[in-house]
mmCIF file of N, CA and C in Angstrom:
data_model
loop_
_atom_site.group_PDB
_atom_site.id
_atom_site.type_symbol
_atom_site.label_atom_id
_atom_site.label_comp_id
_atom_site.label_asym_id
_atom_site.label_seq_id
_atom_site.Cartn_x
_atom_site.Cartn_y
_atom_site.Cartn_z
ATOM 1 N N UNK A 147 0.853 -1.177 0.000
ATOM 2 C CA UNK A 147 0.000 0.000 0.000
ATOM 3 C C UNK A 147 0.896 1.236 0.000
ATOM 4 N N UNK A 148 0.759 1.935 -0.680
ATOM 5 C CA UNK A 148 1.264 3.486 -0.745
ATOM 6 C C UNK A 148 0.376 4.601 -0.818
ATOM 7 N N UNK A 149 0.949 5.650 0.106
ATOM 8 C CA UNK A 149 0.253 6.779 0.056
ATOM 9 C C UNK A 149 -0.500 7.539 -0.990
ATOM 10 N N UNK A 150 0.060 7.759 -2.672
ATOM 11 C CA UNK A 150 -0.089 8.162 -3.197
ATOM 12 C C UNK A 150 -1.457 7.521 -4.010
ATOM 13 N N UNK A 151 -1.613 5.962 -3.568
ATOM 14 C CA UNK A 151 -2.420 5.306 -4.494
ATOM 15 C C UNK A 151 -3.758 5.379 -3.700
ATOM 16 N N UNK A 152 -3.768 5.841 -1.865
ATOM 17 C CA UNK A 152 -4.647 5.469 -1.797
ATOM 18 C C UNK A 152 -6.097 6.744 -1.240
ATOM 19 N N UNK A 153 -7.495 6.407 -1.770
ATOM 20 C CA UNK A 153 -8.030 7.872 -1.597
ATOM 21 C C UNK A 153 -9.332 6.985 -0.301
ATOM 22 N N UNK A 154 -9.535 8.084 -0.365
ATOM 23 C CA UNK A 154 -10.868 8.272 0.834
ATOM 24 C C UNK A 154 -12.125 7.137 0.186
ATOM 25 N N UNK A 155 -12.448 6.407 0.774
ATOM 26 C CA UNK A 155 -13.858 5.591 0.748
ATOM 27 C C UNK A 155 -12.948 4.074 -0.220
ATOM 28 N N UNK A 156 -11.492 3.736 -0.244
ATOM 29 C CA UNK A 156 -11.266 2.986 -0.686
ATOM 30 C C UNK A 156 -11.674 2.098 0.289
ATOM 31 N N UNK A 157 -11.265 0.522 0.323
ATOM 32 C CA UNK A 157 -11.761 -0.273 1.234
ATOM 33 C C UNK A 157 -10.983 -1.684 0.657
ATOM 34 N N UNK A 158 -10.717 -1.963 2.069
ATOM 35 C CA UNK A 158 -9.400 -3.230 2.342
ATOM 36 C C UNK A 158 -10.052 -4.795 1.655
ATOM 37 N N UNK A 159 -9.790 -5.693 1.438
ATOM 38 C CA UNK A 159 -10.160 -6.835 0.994
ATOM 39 C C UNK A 159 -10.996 -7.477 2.616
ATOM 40 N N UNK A 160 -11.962 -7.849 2.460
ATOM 41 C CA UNK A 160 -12.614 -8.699 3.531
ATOM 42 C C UNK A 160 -11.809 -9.550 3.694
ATOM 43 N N UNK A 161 -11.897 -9.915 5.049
ATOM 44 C CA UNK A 161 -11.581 -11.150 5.936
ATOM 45 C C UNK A 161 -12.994 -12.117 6.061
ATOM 46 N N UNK A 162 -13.254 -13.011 5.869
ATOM 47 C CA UNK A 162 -14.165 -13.636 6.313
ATOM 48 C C UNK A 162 -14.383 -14.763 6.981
ATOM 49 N N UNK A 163 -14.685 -15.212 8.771
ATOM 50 C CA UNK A 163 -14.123 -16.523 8.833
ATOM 51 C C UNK A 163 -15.737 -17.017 10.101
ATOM 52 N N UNK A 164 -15.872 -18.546 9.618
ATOM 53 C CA UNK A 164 -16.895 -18.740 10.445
ATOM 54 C C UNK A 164 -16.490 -19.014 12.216
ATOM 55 N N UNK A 165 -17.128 -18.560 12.727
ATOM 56 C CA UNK A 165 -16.549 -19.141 13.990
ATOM 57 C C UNK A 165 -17.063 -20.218 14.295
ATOM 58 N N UNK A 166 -16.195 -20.988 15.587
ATOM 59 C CA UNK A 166 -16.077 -22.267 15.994
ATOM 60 C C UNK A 166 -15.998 -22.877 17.354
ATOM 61 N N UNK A 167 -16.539 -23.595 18.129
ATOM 62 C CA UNK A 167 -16.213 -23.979 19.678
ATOM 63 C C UNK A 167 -14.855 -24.365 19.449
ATOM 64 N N UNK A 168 -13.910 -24.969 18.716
ATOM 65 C CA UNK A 168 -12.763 -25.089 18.699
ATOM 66 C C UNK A 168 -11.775 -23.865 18.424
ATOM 67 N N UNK A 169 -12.477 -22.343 18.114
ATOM 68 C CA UNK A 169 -11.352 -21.534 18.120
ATOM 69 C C UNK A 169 -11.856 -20.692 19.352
ATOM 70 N N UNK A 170 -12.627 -20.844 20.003
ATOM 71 C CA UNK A 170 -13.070 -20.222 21.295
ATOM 72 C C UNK A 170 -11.759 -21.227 22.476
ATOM 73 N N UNK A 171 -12.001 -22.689 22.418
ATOM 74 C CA UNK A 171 -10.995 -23.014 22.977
ATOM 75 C C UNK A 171 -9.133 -22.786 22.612
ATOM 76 N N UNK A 172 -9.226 -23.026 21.219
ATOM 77 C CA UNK A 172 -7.874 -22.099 20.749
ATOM 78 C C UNK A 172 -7.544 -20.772 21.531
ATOM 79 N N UNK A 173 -8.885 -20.147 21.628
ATOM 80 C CA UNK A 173 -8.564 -18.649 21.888
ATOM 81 C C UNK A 173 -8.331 -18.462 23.589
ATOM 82 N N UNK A 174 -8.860 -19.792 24.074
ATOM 83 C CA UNK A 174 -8.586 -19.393 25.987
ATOM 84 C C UNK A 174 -7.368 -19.797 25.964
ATOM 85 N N UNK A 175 -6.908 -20.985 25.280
ATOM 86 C CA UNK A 175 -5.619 -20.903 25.738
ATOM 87 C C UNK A 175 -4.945 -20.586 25.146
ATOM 88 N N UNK A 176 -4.478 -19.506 24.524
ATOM 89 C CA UNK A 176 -3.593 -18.616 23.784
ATOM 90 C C UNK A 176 -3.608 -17.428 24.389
ATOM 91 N N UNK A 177 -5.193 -17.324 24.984
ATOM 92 C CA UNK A 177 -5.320 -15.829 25.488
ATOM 93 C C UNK A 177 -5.322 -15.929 27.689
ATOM 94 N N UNK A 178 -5.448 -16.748 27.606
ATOM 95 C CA UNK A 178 -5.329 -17.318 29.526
ATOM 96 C C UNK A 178 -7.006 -16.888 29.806
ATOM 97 N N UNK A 179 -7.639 -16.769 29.105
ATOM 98 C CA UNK A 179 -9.138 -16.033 29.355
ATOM 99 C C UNK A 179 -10.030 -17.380 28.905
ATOM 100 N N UNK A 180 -10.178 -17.968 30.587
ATOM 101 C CA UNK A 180 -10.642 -19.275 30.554
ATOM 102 C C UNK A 180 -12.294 -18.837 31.583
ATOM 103 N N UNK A 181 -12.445 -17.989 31.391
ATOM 104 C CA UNK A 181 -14.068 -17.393 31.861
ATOM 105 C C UNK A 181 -15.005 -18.708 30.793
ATOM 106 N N UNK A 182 -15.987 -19.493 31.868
ATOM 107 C CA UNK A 182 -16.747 -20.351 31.198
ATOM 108 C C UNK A 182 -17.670 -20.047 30.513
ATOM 109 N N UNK A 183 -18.210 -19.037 30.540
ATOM 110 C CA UNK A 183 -18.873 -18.311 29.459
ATOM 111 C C UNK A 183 -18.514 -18.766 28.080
ATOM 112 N N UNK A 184 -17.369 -18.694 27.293
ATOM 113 C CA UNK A 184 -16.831 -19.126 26.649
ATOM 114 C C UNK A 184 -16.544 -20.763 25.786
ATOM 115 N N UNK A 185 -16.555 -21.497 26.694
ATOM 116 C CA UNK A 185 -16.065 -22.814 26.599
ATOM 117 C C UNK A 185 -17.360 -23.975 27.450
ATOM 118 N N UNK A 186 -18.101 -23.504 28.442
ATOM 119 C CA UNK A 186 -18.440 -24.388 28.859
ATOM 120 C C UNK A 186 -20.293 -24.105 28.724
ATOM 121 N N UNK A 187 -21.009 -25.012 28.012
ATOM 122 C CA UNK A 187 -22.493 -25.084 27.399
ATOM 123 C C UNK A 187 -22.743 -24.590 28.728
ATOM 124 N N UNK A 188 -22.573 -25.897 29.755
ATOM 125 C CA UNK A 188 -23.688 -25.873 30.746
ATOM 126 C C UNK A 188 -23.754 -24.351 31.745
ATOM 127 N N UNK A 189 -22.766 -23.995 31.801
ATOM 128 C CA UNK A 189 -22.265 -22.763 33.159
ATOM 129 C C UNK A 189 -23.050 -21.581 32.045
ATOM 130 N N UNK A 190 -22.363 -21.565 30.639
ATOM 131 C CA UNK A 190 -23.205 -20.396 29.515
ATOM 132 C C UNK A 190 -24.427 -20.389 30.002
ATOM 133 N N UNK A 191 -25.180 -21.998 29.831
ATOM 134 C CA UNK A 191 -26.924 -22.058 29.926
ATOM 135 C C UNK A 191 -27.168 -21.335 31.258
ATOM 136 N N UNK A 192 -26.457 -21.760 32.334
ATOM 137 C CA UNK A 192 -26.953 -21.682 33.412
ATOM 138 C C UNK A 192 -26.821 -20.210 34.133
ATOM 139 N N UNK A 193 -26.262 -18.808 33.004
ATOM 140 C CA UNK A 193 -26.274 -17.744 33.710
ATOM 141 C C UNK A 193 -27.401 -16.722 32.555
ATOM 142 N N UNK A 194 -27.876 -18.176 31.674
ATOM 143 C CA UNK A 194 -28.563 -17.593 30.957
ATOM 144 C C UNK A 194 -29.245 -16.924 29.188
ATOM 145 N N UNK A 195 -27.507 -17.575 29.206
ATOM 146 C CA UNK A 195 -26.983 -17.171 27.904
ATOM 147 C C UNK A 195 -27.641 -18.548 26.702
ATOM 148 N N UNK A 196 -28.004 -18.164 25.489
ATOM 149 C CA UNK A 196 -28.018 -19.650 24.946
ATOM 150 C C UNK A 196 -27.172 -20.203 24.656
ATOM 151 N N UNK A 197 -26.171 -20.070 25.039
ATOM 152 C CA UNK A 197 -24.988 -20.818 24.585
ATOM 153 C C UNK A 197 -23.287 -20.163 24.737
ATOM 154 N N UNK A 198 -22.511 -20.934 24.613
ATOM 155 C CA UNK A 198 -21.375 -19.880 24.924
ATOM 156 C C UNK A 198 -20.892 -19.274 23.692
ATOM 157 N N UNK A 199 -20.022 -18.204 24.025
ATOM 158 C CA UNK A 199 -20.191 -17.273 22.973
ATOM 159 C C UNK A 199 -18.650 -17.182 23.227
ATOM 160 N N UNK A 200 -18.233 -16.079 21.782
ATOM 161 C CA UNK A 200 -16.945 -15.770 21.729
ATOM 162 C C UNK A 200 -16.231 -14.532 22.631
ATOM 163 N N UNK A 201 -14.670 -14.777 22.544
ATOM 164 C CA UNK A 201 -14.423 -14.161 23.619
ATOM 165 C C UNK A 201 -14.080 -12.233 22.372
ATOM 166 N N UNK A 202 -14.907 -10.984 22.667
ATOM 167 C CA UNK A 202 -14.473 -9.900 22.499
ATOM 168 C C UNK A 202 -13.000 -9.599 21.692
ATOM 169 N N UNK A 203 -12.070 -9.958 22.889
ATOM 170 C CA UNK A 203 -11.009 -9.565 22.110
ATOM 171 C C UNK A 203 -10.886 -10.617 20.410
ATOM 172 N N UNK A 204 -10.824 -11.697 20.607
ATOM 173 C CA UNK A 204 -10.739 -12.351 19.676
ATOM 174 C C UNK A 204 -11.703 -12.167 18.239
ATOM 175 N N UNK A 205 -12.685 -11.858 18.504
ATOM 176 C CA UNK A 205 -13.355 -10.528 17.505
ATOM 177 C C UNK A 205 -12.340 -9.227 17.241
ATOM 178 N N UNK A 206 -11.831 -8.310 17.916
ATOM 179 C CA UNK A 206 -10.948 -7.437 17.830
ATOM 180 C C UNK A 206 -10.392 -7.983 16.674
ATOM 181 N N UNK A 207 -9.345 -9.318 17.380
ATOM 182 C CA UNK A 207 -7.920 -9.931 16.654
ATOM 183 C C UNK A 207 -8.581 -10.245 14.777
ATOM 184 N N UNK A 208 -9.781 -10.611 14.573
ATOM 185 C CA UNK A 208 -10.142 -10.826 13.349
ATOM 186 C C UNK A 208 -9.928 -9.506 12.630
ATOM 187 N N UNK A 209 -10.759 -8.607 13.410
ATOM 188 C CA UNK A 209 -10.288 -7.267 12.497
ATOM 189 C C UNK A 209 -8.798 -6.848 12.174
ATOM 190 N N UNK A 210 -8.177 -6.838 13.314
ATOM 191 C CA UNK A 210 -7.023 -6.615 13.157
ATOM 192 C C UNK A 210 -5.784 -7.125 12.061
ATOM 193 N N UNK A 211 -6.672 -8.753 12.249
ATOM 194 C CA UNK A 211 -5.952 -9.579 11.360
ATOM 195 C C UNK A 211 -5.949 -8.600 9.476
ATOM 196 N N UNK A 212 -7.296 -8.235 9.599
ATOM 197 C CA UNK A 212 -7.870 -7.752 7.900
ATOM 198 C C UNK A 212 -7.024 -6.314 7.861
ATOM 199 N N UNK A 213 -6.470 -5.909 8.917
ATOM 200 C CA UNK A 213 -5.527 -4.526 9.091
ATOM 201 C C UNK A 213 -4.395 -5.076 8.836
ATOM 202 N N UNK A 214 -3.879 -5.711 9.244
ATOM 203 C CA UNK A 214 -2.411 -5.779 8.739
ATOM 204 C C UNK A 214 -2.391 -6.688 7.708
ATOM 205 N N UNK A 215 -2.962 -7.852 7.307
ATOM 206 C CA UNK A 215 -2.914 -8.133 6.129
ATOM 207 C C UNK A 215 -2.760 -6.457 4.811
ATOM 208 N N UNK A 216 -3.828 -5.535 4.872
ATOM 209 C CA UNK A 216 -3.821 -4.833 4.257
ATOM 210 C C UNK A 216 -2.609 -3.338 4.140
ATOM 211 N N UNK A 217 -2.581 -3.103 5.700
ATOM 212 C CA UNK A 217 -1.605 -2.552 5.434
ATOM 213 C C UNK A 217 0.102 -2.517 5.830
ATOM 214 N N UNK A 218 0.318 -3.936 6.438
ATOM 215 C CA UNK A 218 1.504 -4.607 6.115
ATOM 216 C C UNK A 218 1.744 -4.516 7.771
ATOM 217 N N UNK A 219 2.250 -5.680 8.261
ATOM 218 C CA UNK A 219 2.824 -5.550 9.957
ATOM 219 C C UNK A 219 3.597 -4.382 10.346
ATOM 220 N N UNK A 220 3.527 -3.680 11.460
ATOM 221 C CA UNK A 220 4.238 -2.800 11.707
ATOM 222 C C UNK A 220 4.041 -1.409 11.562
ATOM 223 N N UNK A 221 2.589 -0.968 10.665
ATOM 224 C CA UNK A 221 2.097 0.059 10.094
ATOM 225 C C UNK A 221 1.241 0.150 10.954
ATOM 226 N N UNK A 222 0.668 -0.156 11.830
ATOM 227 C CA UNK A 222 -0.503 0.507 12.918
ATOM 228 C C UNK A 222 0.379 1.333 13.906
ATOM 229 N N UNK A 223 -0.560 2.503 13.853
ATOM 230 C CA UNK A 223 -0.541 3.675 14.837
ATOM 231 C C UNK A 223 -1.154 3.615 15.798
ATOM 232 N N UNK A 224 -2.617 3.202 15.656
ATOM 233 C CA UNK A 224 -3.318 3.546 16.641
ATOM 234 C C UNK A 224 -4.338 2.606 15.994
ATOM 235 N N UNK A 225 -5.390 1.915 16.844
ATOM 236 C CA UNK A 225 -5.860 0.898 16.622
ATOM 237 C C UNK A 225 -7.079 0.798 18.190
ATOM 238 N N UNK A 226 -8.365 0.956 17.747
ATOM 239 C CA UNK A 226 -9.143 0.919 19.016
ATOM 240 C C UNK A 226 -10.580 0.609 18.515
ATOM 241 N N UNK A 227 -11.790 -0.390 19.576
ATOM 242 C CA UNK A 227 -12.835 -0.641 18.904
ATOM 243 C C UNK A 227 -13.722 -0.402 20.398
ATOM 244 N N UNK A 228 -14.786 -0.857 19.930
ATOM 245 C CA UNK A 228 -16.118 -1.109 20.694
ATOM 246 C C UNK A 228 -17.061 -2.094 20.376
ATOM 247 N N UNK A 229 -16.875 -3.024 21.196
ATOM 248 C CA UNK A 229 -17.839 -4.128 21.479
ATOM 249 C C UNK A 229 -19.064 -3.880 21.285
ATOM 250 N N UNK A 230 -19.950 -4.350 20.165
ATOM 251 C CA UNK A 230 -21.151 -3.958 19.766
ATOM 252 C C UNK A 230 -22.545 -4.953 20.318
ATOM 253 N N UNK A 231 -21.781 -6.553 19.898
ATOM 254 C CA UNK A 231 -22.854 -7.353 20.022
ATOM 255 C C UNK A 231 -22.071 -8.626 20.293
ATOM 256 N N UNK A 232 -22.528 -9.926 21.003
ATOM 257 C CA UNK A 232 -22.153 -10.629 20.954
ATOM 258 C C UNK A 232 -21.428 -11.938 19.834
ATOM 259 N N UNK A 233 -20.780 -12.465 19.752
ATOM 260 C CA UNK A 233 -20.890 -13.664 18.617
ATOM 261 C C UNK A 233 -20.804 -15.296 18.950
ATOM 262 N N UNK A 234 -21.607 -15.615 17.619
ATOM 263 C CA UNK A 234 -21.757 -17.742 18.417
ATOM 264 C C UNK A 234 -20.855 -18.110 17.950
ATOM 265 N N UNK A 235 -21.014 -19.431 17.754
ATOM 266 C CA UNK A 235 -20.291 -20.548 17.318
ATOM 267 C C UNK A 235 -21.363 -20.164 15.976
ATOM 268 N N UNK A 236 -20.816 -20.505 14.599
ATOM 269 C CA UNK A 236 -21.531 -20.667 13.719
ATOM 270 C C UNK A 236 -21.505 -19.466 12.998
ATOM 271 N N UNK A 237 -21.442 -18.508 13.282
ATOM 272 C CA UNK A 237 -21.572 -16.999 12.676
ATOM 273 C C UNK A 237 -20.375 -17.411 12.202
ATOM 274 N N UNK A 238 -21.158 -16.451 10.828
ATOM 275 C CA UNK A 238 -19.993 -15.819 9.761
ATOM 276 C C UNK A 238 -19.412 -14.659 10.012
ATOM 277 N N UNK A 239 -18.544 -14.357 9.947
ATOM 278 C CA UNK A 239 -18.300 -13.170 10.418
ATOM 279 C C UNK A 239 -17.257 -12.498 9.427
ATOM 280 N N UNK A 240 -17.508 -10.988 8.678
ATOM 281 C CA UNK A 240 -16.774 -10.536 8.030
ATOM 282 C C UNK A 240 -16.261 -9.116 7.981
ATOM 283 N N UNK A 241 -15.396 -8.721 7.821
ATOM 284 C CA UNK A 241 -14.258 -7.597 8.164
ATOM 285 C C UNK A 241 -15.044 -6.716 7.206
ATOM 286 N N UNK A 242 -14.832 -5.333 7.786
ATOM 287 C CA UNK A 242 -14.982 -3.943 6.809
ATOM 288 C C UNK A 242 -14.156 -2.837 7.078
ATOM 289 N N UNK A 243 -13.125 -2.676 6.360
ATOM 290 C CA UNK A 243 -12.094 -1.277 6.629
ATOM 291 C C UNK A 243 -12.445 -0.963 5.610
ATOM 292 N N UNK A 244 -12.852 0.758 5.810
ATOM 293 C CA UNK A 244 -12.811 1.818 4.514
ATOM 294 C C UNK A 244 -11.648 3.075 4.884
ATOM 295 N N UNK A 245 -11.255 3.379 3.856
ATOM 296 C CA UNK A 245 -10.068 4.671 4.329
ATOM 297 C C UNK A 245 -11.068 5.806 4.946
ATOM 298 N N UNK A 246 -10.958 6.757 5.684
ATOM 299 C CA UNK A 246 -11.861 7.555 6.120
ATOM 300 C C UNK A 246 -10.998 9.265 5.695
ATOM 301 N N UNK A 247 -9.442 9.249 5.820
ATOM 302 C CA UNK A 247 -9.102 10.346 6.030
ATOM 303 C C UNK A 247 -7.400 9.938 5.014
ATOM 304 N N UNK A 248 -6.746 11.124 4.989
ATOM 305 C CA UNK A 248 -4.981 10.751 4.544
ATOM 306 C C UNK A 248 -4.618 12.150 5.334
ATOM 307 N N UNK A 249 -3.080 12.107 5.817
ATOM 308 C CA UNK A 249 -3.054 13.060 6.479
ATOM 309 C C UNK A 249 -0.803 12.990 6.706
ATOM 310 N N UNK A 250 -0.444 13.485 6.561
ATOM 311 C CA UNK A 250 1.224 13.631 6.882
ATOM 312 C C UNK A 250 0.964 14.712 8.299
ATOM 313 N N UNK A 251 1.567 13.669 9.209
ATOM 314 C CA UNK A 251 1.942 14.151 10.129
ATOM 315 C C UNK A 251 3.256 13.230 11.114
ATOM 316 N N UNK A 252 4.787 14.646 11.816
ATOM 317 C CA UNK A 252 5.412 14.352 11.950
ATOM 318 C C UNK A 252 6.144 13.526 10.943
ATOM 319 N N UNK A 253 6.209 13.405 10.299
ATOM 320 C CA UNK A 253 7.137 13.052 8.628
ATOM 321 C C UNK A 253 6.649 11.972 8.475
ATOM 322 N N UNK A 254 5.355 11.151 8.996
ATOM 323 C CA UNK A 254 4.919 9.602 8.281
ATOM 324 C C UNK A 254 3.680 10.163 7.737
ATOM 325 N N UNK A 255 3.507 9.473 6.513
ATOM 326 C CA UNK A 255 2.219 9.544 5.850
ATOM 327 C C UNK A 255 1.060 8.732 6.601
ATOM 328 N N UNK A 256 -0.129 9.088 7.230
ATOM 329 C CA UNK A 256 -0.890 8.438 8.059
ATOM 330 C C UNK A 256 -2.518 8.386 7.107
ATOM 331 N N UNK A 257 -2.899 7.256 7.039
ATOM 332 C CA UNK A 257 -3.945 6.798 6.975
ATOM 333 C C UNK A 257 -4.844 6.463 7.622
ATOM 334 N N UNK A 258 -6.343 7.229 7.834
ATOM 335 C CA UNK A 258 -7.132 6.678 9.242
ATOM 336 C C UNK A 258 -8.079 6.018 8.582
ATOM 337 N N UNK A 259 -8.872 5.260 9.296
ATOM 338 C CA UNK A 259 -9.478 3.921 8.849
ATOM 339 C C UNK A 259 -10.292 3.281 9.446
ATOM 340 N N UNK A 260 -11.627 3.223 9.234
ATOM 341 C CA UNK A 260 -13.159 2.768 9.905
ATOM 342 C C UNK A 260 -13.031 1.462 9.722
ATOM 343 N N UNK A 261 -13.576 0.820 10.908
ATOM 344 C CA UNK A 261 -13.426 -0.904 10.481
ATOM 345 C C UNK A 261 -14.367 -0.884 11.024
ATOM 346 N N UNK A 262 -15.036 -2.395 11.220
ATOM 347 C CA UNK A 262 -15.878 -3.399 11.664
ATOM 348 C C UNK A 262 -16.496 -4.749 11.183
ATOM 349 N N UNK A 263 -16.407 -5.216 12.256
ATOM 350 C CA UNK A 263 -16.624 -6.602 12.285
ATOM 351 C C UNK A 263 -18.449 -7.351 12.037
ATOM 352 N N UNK A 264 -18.704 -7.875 10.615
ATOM 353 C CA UNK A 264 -20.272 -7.932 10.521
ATOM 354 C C UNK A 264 -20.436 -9.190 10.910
ATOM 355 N N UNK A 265 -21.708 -9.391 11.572
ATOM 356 C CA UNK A 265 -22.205 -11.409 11.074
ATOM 357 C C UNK A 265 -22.715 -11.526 10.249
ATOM 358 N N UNK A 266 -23.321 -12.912 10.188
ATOM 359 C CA UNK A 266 -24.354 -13.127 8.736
ATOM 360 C C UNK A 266 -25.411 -12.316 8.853
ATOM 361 N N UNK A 267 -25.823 -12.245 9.956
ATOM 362 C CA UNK A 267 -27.279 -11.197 9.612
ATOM 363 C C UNK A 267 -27.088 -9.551 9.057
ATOM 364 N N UNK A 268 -25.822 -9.269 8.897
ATOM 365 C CA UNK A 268 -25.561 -7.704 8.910
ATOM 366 C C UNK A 268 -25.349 -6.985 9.751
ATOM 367 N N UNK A 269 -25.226 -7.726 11.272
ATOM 368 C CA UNK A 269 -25.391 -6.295 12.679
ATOM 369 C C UNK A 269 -23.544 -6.204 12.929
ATOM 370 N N UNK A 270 -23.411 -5.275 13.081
ATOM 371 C CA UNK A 270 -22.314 -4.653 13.288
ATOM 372 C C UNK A 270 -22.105 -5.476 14.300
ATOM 373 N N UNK A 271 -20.816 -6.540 14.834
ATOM 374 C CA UNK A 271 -20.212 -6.941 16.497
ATOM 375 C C UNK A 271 -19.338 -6.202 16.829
ATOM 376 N N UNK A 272 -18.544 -5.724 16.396
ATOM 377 C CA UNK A 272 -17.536 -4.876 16.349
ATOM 378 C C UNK A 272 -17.556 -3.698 15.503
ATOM 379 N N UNK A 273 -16.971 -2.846 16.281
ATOM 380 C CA UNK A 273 -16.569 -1.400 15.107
ATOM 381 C C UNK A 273 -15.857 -0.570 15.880
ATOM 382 N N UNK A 274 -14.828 0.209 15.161
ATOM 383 C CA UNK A 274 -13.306 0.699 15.522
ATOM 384 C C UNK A 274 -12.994 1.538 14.600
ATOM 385 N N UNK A 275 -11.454 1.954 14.973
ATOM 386 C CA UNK A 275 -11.080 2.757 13.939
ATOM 387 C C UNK A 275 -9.769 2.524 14.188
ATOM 388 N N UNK A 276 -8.767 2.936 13.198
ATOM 389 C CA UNK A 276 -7.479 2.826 13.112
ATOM 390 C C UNK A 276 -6.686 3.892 12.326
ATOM 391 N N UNK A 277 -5.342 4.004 12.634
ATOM 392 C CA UNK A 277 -4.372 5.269 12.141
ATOM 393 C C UNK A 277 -2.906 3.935 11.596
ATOM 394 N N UNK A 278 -3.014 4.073 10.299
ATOM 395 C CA UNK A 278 -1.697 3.662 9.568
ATOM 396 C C UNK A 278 -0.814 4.352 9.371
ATOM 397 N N UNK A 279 0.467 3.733 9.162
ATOM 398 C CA UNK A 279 1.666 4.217 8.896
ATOM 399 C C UNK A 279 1.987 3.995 7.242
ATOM 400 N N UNK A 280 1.665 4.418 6.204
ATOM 401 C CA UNK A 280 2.414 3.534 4.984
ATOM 402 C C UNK A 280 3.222 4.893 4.301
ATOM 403 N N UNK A 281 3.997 3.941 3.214
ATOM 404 C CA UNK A 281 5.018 4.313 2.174
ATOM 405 C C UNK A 281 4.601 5.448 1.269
ATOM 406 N N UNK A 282 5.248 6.950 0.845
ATOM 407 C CA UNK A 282 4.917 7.484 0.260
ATOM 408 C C UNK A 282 4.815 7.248 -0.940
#
């Protein structure tokens, strides 16, 4: 990605990945965030929930993932979201970065950048924003 190529309302290649009770357990133990909510049916059922659900950050990490794929490791500035809605096992879930702004400041060319995270139904789970670093 380079500065010069890129304008306002462009938009990053989707990420798209279904989720899984096996990357919820991937994700406790990678992440030490072994809250049963997560991993265990019965304790989920029993505070209410239909089922256990994914852990937040690991929603984050999907977006994030569709950020640096796009604009290369090492190019995030600034990077921050808000937890919108929950997600299952089974949801599709797919990435949306659009460029929002271009801007040189302190001698790096900076790119800011609307993301969020959709399910299959369309509801926003995530949504954030981000500040890149790329190549003039």
């Amino acid at each position: 990605m380079r500065f010069d190529e890129i304008a306002e309302g462009d938009t990053a290649p989707a990420v798209t990945h279904t989720l899984t009770r096996t990357d919820l357990v991937r994700y406790a133990g990678a992440s030490g965030d072994f809250n049963p909510m997560h991993h265990d049916e019965v304790k989920a059922k029993e505070a209410g929930q239909p089922s256990v659900f994914g852990h937040g950050m690991l929603s984050m990490g999907i977006v994030g993932r569709a950020l640096t794929d796009w604009v290369g490791p090492g190019a995030l500035r600034r990077y921050k979201v808000r937890f919108k809605a929950q997600t299952w096992p089974g949801d599709e879930l797919t990435t949306r970065v659009v460029v929002t702004g271009k801007r040189e400041q302190d001698g790096e060319c900076l790119v800011d950048l609307e993301c969020a995270l959709v399910n299959g139904d369309g509801d926003e789970v995530v949504v954030g924003s981000a500040t890149a670093a790329v190549e003039r």
